[in-house]
Short mmCIF file of C-alpha atoms in Angstrom, two decimals:
data_model
loop_
_atom_site.label_atom_id
_atom_site.label_comp_id
_atom_site.label_asym_id
_atom_site.label_seq_id
_atom_site.Cartn_x
_atom_site.Cartn_y
_atom_site.Cartn_z
CA MET A 1 -18.53 -82.80 41.26
CA ASN A 2 -21.37 -80.95 43.10
CA VAL A 3 -20.38 -77.42 43.94
CA TYR A 4 -23.54 -76.56 45.82
CA SER A 5 -24.58 -77.40 49.40
CA SER A 6 -28.11 -77.75 50.78
CA THR A 7 -29.56 -75.67 53.62
CA THR A 8 -32.41 -76.36 55.94
CA ALA A 9 -34.63 -74.05 53.85
CA GLY A 10 -34.02 -76.19 50.87
CA THR A 11 -31.98 -73.67 48.98
CA GLN A 12 -28.53 -74.20 47.56
CA VAL A 13 -25.49 -71.93 47.97
CA PRO A 14 -22.29 -72.09 45.95
CA VAL A 15 -19.35 -73.83 47.62
CA PRO A 16 -15.78 -72.86 46.77
CA GLN A 17 -14.24 -75.39 44.41
CA ARG A 18 -11.47 -77.57 45.65
CA ARG A 19 -8.00 -76.39 44.60
CA HIS A 20 -5.87 -79.01 42.90
CA TRP A 21 -2.26 -79.55 43.89
CA TRP A 22 -0.87 -77.97 40.73
CA GLN A 23 -2.86 -74.81 41.34
CA SER A 24 -1.30 -74.53 44.85
CA LEU A 25 2.15 -75.08 43.38
CA PHE A 26 2.01 -72.70 40.38
CA GLY A 27 -0.75 -70.34 41.30
CA THR A 28 -3.90 -69.39 39.46
CA PRO A 29 -3.23 -68.49 35.83
CA ALA A 30 -3.77 -64.75 34.95
CA PRO A 31 -6.85 -63.97 32.95
CA PRO A 32 -6.25 -63.44 29.21
CA VAL A 33 -5.41 -59.86 28.11
CA PRO A 34 -8.20 -58.40 25.95
CA THR A 35 -7.29 -57.61 22.36
CA PRO A 36 -7.49 -53.78 21.59
CA PRO A 37 -9.74 -52.73 18.73
CA PRO A 38 -7.91 -52.14 15.40
CA LEU A 39 -6.61 -48.63 14.85
CA PRO A 40 -8.38 -46.48 12.17
CA ALA A 41 -6.69 -46.46 8.77
CA PRO A 42 -4.42 -43.41 8.36
CA ALA A 43 -5.81 -40.52 6.36
CA PRO A 44 -4.58 -40.51 2.76
CA VAL A 45 -1.50 -38.29 2.33
CA THR A 46 -2.09 -35.31 0.06
CA VAL A 47 0.82 -33.88 -1.95
CA SER A 48 1.00 -30.68 -3.98
CA PHE A 49 3.05 -29.40 -6.84
CA ARG A 50 3.32 -25.86 -8.38
CA GLN A 51 3.67 -25.84 -12.12
CA ASP A 52 4.79 -22.79 -13.98
CA VAL A 53 4.09 -22.84 -17.69
CA PRO A 54 7.13 -22.02 -19.85
CA HIS A 55 5.15 -20.75 -22.84
CA PRO A 56 2.15 -18.35 -22.60
CA LEU A 57 -1.32 -18.96 -23.99
CA LEU A 58 -2.44 -16.49 -26.64
CA VAL A 59 -6.00 -15.29 -26.49
CA PRO A 60 -7.57 -12.53 -28.66
CA ALA A 61 -8.17 -9.05 -27.40
CA LYS A 62 -11.20 -6.90 -28.37
CA GLY A 63 -11.22 -6.44 -32.16
CA ASP A 64 -9.10 -9.57 -32.70
CA ALA A 65 -6.22 -7.41 -33.96
CA PHE A 66 -3.98 -8.06 -30.95
CA ASP A 67 -3.54 -11.00 -28.53
CA PHE A 68 -3.14 -11.13 -24.78
CA ARG A 69 -0.34 -13.28 -23.45
CA ILE A 70 -1.65 -15.48 -20.61
CA HIS A 71 0.87 -16.98 -18.22
CA PRO A 72 -0.98 -19.59 -16.09
CA VAL A 73 0.34 -21.12 -12.92
CA TYR A 74 -1.14 -24.46 -11.85
CA ILE A 75 -1.32 -25.86 -8.36
CA TRP A 76 -1.68 -29.67 -8.58
CA THR A 77 -2.76 -31.85 -5.65
CA GLY A 78 -2.96 -35.63 -5.45
CA ARG A 79 -3.92 -38.28 -2.90
CA ARG A 80 -2.35 -41.62 -2.25
CA MET A 81 0.66 -40.90 -4.44
CA THR A 82 4.17 -39.68 -4.10
CA PHE A 83 5.42 -36.22 -5.06
CA GLU A 84 7.44 -37.65 -7.93
CA GLU A 85 4.31 -39.45 -9.27
CA LEU A 86 2.23 -36.24 -9.01
CA LYS A 87 4.82 -34.22 -10.83
CA TYR A 88 5.14 -36.79 -13.58
CA ARG A 89 1.38 -36.92 -14.17
CA ALA A 90 1.07 -33.16 -14.01
CA GLU A 91 3.65 -32.71 -16.79
CA ARG A 92 1.76 -35.23 -18.90
CA TYR A 93 -1.56 -33.36 -18.32
CA LEU A 94 -0.11 -29.88 -19.04
CA ASP A 95 -1.67 -29.52 -22.52
CA TRP A 96 -5.01 -30.73 -21.24
CA ALA A 97 -4.92 -28.19 -18.35
CA GLY A 98 -4.01 -25.41 -20.77
CA GLY A 99 -6.96 -26.22 -22.92
CA ILE A 100 -9.30 -26.07 -19.94
CA VAL A 101 -8.04 -22.62 -18.90
CA ARG A 102 -8.11 -21.26 -22.43
CA GLU A 103 -11.72 -22.43 -22.85
CA ARG A 104 -12.70 -20.53 -19.71
CA ILE A 105 -11.05 -17.24 -20.59
CA VAL A 106 -11.21 -16.75 -24.32
CA ASP A 107 -14.66 -15.24 -24.33
CA VAL A 108 -13.73 -12.85 -21.50
CA SER A 109 -10.55 -11.69 -23.17
CA ARG A 110 -12.51 -10.47 -26.22
CA GLU A 111 -14.30 -7.93 -23.99
CA PHE A 112 -11.14 -6.00 -23.16
CA GLU A 113 -9.12 -3.54 -25.26
CA PRO A 114 -5.54 -4.67 -26.10
CA HIS A 115 -4.00 -2.24 -23.57
CA ARG A 116 -6.25 -3.25 -20.62
CA SER A 117 -4.21 -6.25 -19.52
CA HIS A 118 -4.23 -5.34 -15.82
CA GLU A 119 -8.06 -5.18 -15.74
CA LEU A 120 -8.32 -8.51 -17.62
CA GLU A 121 -5.97 -10.15 -15.19
CA ARG A 122 -8.04 -9.22 -12.26
CA VAL A 123 -11.31 -10.37 -13.83
CA LEU A 124 -9.83 -13.76 -14.97
CA ASN A 125 -8.41 -14.55 -11.51
CA ASP A 126 -11.73 -13.74 -9.95
CA ARG A 127 -13.39 -16.18 -12.39
CA LEU A 128 -10.83 -18.98 -11.88
CA ALA A 129 -10.78 -18.69 -8.07
CA GLY A 130 -12.25 -21.66 -6.26
CA GLN A 131 -12.53 -23.87 -9.34
CA ARG A 132 -10.74 -27.25 -9.47
CA TRP A 133 -10.31 -29.76 -12.30
CA PRO A 134 -11.09 -32.61 -12.84
CA ALA A 135 -14.09 -33.37 -10.55
CA ASN A 136 -12.83 -36.88 -9.79
CA GLU A 137 -10.80 -36.61 -6.52
CA SER A 138 -9.02 -39.89 -7.10
CA LEU A 139 -7.12 -38.22 -9.99
CA PRO A 140 -4.63 -35.38 -9.77
CA GLN A 141 -6.58 -32.09 -9.60
CA PHE A 142 -5.35 -28.51 -10.33
CA THR A 143 -6.32 -24.94 -9.64
CA ALA A 144 -5.03 -22.04 -11.68
CA HIS A 145 -4.30 -18.36 -11.56
CA VAL A 146 -2.89 -16.27 -14.40
CA ARG A 147 -0.75 -13.29 -15.20
CA VAL A 148 -1.65 -11.23 -18.30
CA SER A 149 0.70 -9.09 -20.42
CA PRO A 150 -0.21 -7.20 -23.62
CA ASP A 151 0.93 -7.92 -27.11
CA GLU A 152 4.53 -6.75 -27.87
CA ARG A 153 3.21 -4.31 -30.49
CA VAL A 154 0.92 -2.81 -27.90
CA ARG A 155 3.85 -2.45 -25.46
CA ASP A 156 5.78 -0.58 -28.14
CA ARG A 157 2.92 1.85 -28.55
CA LEU A 158 2.44 2.33 -24.82
CA ARG A 159 6.07 3.10 -24.10
CA PRO A 160 6.09 6.72 -25.28
CA TYR A 161 2.89 7.42 -23.30
CA TRP A 162 4.41 6.11 -20.13
CA GLU A 163 7.69 7.88 -20.70
CA GLU A 164 5.87 11.21 -21.00
CA ARG A 165 3.66 10.43 -18.01
CA ILE A 166 6.68 9.52 -15.90
CA ARG A 167 8.43 12.72 -16.95
CA LEU A 168 5.42 14.90 -16.07
CA GLU A 169 4.94 13.24 -12.68
CA CYS A 170 8.64 13.62 -11.93
CA GLU A 171 8.56 17.32 -12.93
CA HIS A 172 5.43 17.84 -10.78
CA GLU A 173 7.10 16.34 -7.75
CA LEU A 174 10.16 18.43 -8.37
CA GLN A 175 8.09 21.64 -8.54
CA LYS A 176 6.40 20.78 -5.26
CA ILE A 177 9.80 20.28 -3.62
CA ARG A 178 11.02 23.56 -5.00
CA ALA A 179 7.89 25.37 -3.72
CA ARG A 180 8.38 23.96 -0.25
CA HIS A 181 11.98 25.05 -0.26
CA VAL A 182 11.17 28.51 -1.55
CA ASP A 183 8.44 28.91 1.10
CA ASP A 184 10.79 27.86 3.89
CA LEU A 185 13.65 30.07 2.62
CA THR A 186 11.35 33.09 2.21
CA ARG A 187 10.08 32.75 5.75
CA ARG A 188 13.62 32.55 7.13
CA TRP A 189 14.85 35.60 5.10
CA CYS A 190 11.79 37.63 6.13
CA ALA A 191 12.62 36.98 9.78
CA VAL A 192 16.24 37.94 9.18
CA LEU A 193 15.41 41.20 7.34
CA GLN A 194 12.80 42.23 9.94
CA ALA A 195 15.30 41.60 12.77
CA LEU A 196 18.04 43.61 11.04
CA GLU A 197 15.89 46.52 9.98
CA ALA A 198 15.58 48.03 13.43
CA ASP A 199 19.37 48.19 13.93
CA PRO A 200 20.96 51.36 12.50
CA VAL A 201 24.33 49.71 11.93
CA THR A 202 22.99 46.76 9.92
CA MET A 203 23.21 48.63 6.56
CA HIS A 204 27.06 48.64 6.99
CA ALA A 205 27.25 45.24 8.65
CA ALA A 206 25.35 43.68 5.78
CA ARG A 207 28.42 44.25 3.59
CA LEU A 208 30.29 41.67 5.68
CA THR A 209 27.95 38.92 4.43
CA GLY A 210 28.47 39.67 0.77
CA GLU A 211 27.72 42.40 -1.82
CA GLN A 212 24.58 40.56 -3.08
CA PHE A 213 22.98 40.42 0.34
CA ALA A 214 24.02 43.99 1.10
CA GLU A 215 22.41 45.24 -2.11
CA VAL A 216 19.20 43.36 -1.49
CA PHE A 217 19.02 44.52 2.09
CA ARG A 218 19.58 48.19 1.06
CA ARG A 219 16.76 48.03 -1.45
CA TYR A 220 14.48 46.45 1.12
CA VAL A 221 15.16 49.18 3.62
CA ASP A 222 14.78 51.96 1.05
CA GLU A 223 11.46 50.62 -0.13
CA ARG A 224 10.11 50.24 3.40
CA ARG A 225 11.19 53.79 4.23
CA ALA A 226 9.66 55.19 1.05
CA THR A 227 6.26 54.16 2.28
CA VAL A 228 6.63 55.98 5.58
CA PRO A 229 5.98 59.55 4.31
CA GLU A 230 2.87 58.40 2.51
CA LEU A 231 1.51 56.80 5.69
CA VAL A 232 2.37 59.87 7.75
CA THR A 233 0.52 62.11 5.32
CA LEU A 234 -2.60 59.93 5.60
CA LEU A 235 -2.42 60.06 9.37
CA ARG A 236 -2.01 63.82 9.42
CA GLU A 237 -5.04 64.31 7.13
CA ALA A 238 -7.08 61.98 9.28
CA VAL A 239 -6.27 63.94 12.44
CA ARG A 240 -6.81 67.28 10.66
CA GLY A 241 -10.15 66.09 9.23
CA HIS A 242 -11.50 65.25 12.72
CA HIS A 243 -10.59 68.74 13.91
CA ASP A 244 -12.37 70.31 10.92
CA LEU A 245 -15.62 68.69 12.01
CA ASN A 246 -15.53 70.71 15.28
CA LEU A 247 -15.78 67.52 17.26
CA GLY A 248 -13.37 68.68 19.88
CA PRO A 249 -10.49 66.71 21.39
CA SER A 250 -12.17 63.28 21.23
CA GLU A 251 -10.45 60.16 22.43
CA TYR A 252 -10.38 58.85 18.85
CA THR A 253 -8.57 62.01 17.54
CA GLU A 254 -6.12 61.99 20.41
CA ALA A 255 -5.24 58.34 19.84
CA TRP A 256 -4.53 59.05 16.17
CA ASP A 257 -2.38 62.00 17.10
CA VAL A 258 -0.38 59.94 19.61
CA ALA A 259 0.14 57.22 17.00
CA LEU A 260 1.25 59.81 14.43
CA ARG A 261 3.85 61.44 16.75
CA THR A 262 5.14 58.07 17.88
CA TYR A 263 5.54 56.89 14.32
CA GLU A 264 7.29 60.09 13.26
CA ARG A 265 9.67 59.87 16.18
CA GLU A 266 10.61 56.18 15.52
CA HIS A 267 11.41 56.88 11.87
CA GLY A 268 13.16 60.19 12.32
CA LEU A 269 10.49 62.30 10.70
CA VAL A 270 9.84 64.83 13.39
CA GLN A 271 9.49 68.26 11.79
CA ARG A 272 11.85 70.87 13.15
CA THR A 273 10.30 74.28 14.01
CA GLY A 274 12.10 77.68 13.69
#
C-alpha cells in the first residue's frame, strides 16, 4: 500500500498509515524495553589469616656460640577462596614460610652479639617490612614480622646485671625523693624558727611541743645570739675607724652609728653607764 501522496510540485509527503480494527480495539503495543548492559563482575574477595608459630626458629648469633630465638608471625592473604581454605593451605605451607624467613635473616643475625636481641629485632623487621611471598598473586601470600629473644644461657648471665641495675635505679629514685622531702621540711622549719625567735616567750612555749624540739630551738637561739657580740664589735670598730680618719660626722659614719645603736637595742646589748 502506498503511504505517500503527490503534490503539485511533484514531491511526495508521508501519509499516516491506516489503523486496522484490532489496533483500535486493543491499542498500539508498547515499544520493547531495552535490555540493560551486564553488570561488571564482582571484585574477588580477599581473606586474611594471622598465623603464630608455636616453635621458634634458631639462628646463630655473632661468634656462633649462642643462638637467637626468632618468633615469626605470618599474615596470610588469599583471593577467591574461603577463610577455611586459606587457613588450611597456610598450615601446609608453614615449613616453607619458615625456610624463607630464616634464609632472609641468618646472615644478619651473625652480625649481632648474643645479648643484642632488641637491636636485632628492630633491624630484621625493617628488612622484612613490605616483602610478600610468593610473587604469584593467585596463590596464598604471606608477610612476616618477628620477635627476637636471646639464648636461655645469655638470659641467665644477664639476670644479675639487670638486678643490680634495677636496685641502683630504685635507690637513686629513693634518694631524690628523700632530698625533695628534706628540702621542703628544712624550708618549713626555717620559717617556723625565724617566726618564733622574735617572741621572748617562745623558749618556754617550745617545751609544750616536745623536749626534742625545745632543745633544738634553744640551741638555735643560743647560736644566733652568740654571733651578735661579734657583729657589734665589728660595727663599733668601723664607726671608730671613720672617726680616727678625721673625716667628721659624714653621712656614712652616722648611718653606721644608727645601725649599731638600733641593733644593740633590739638584742638587749645597750651598755649601761655609771
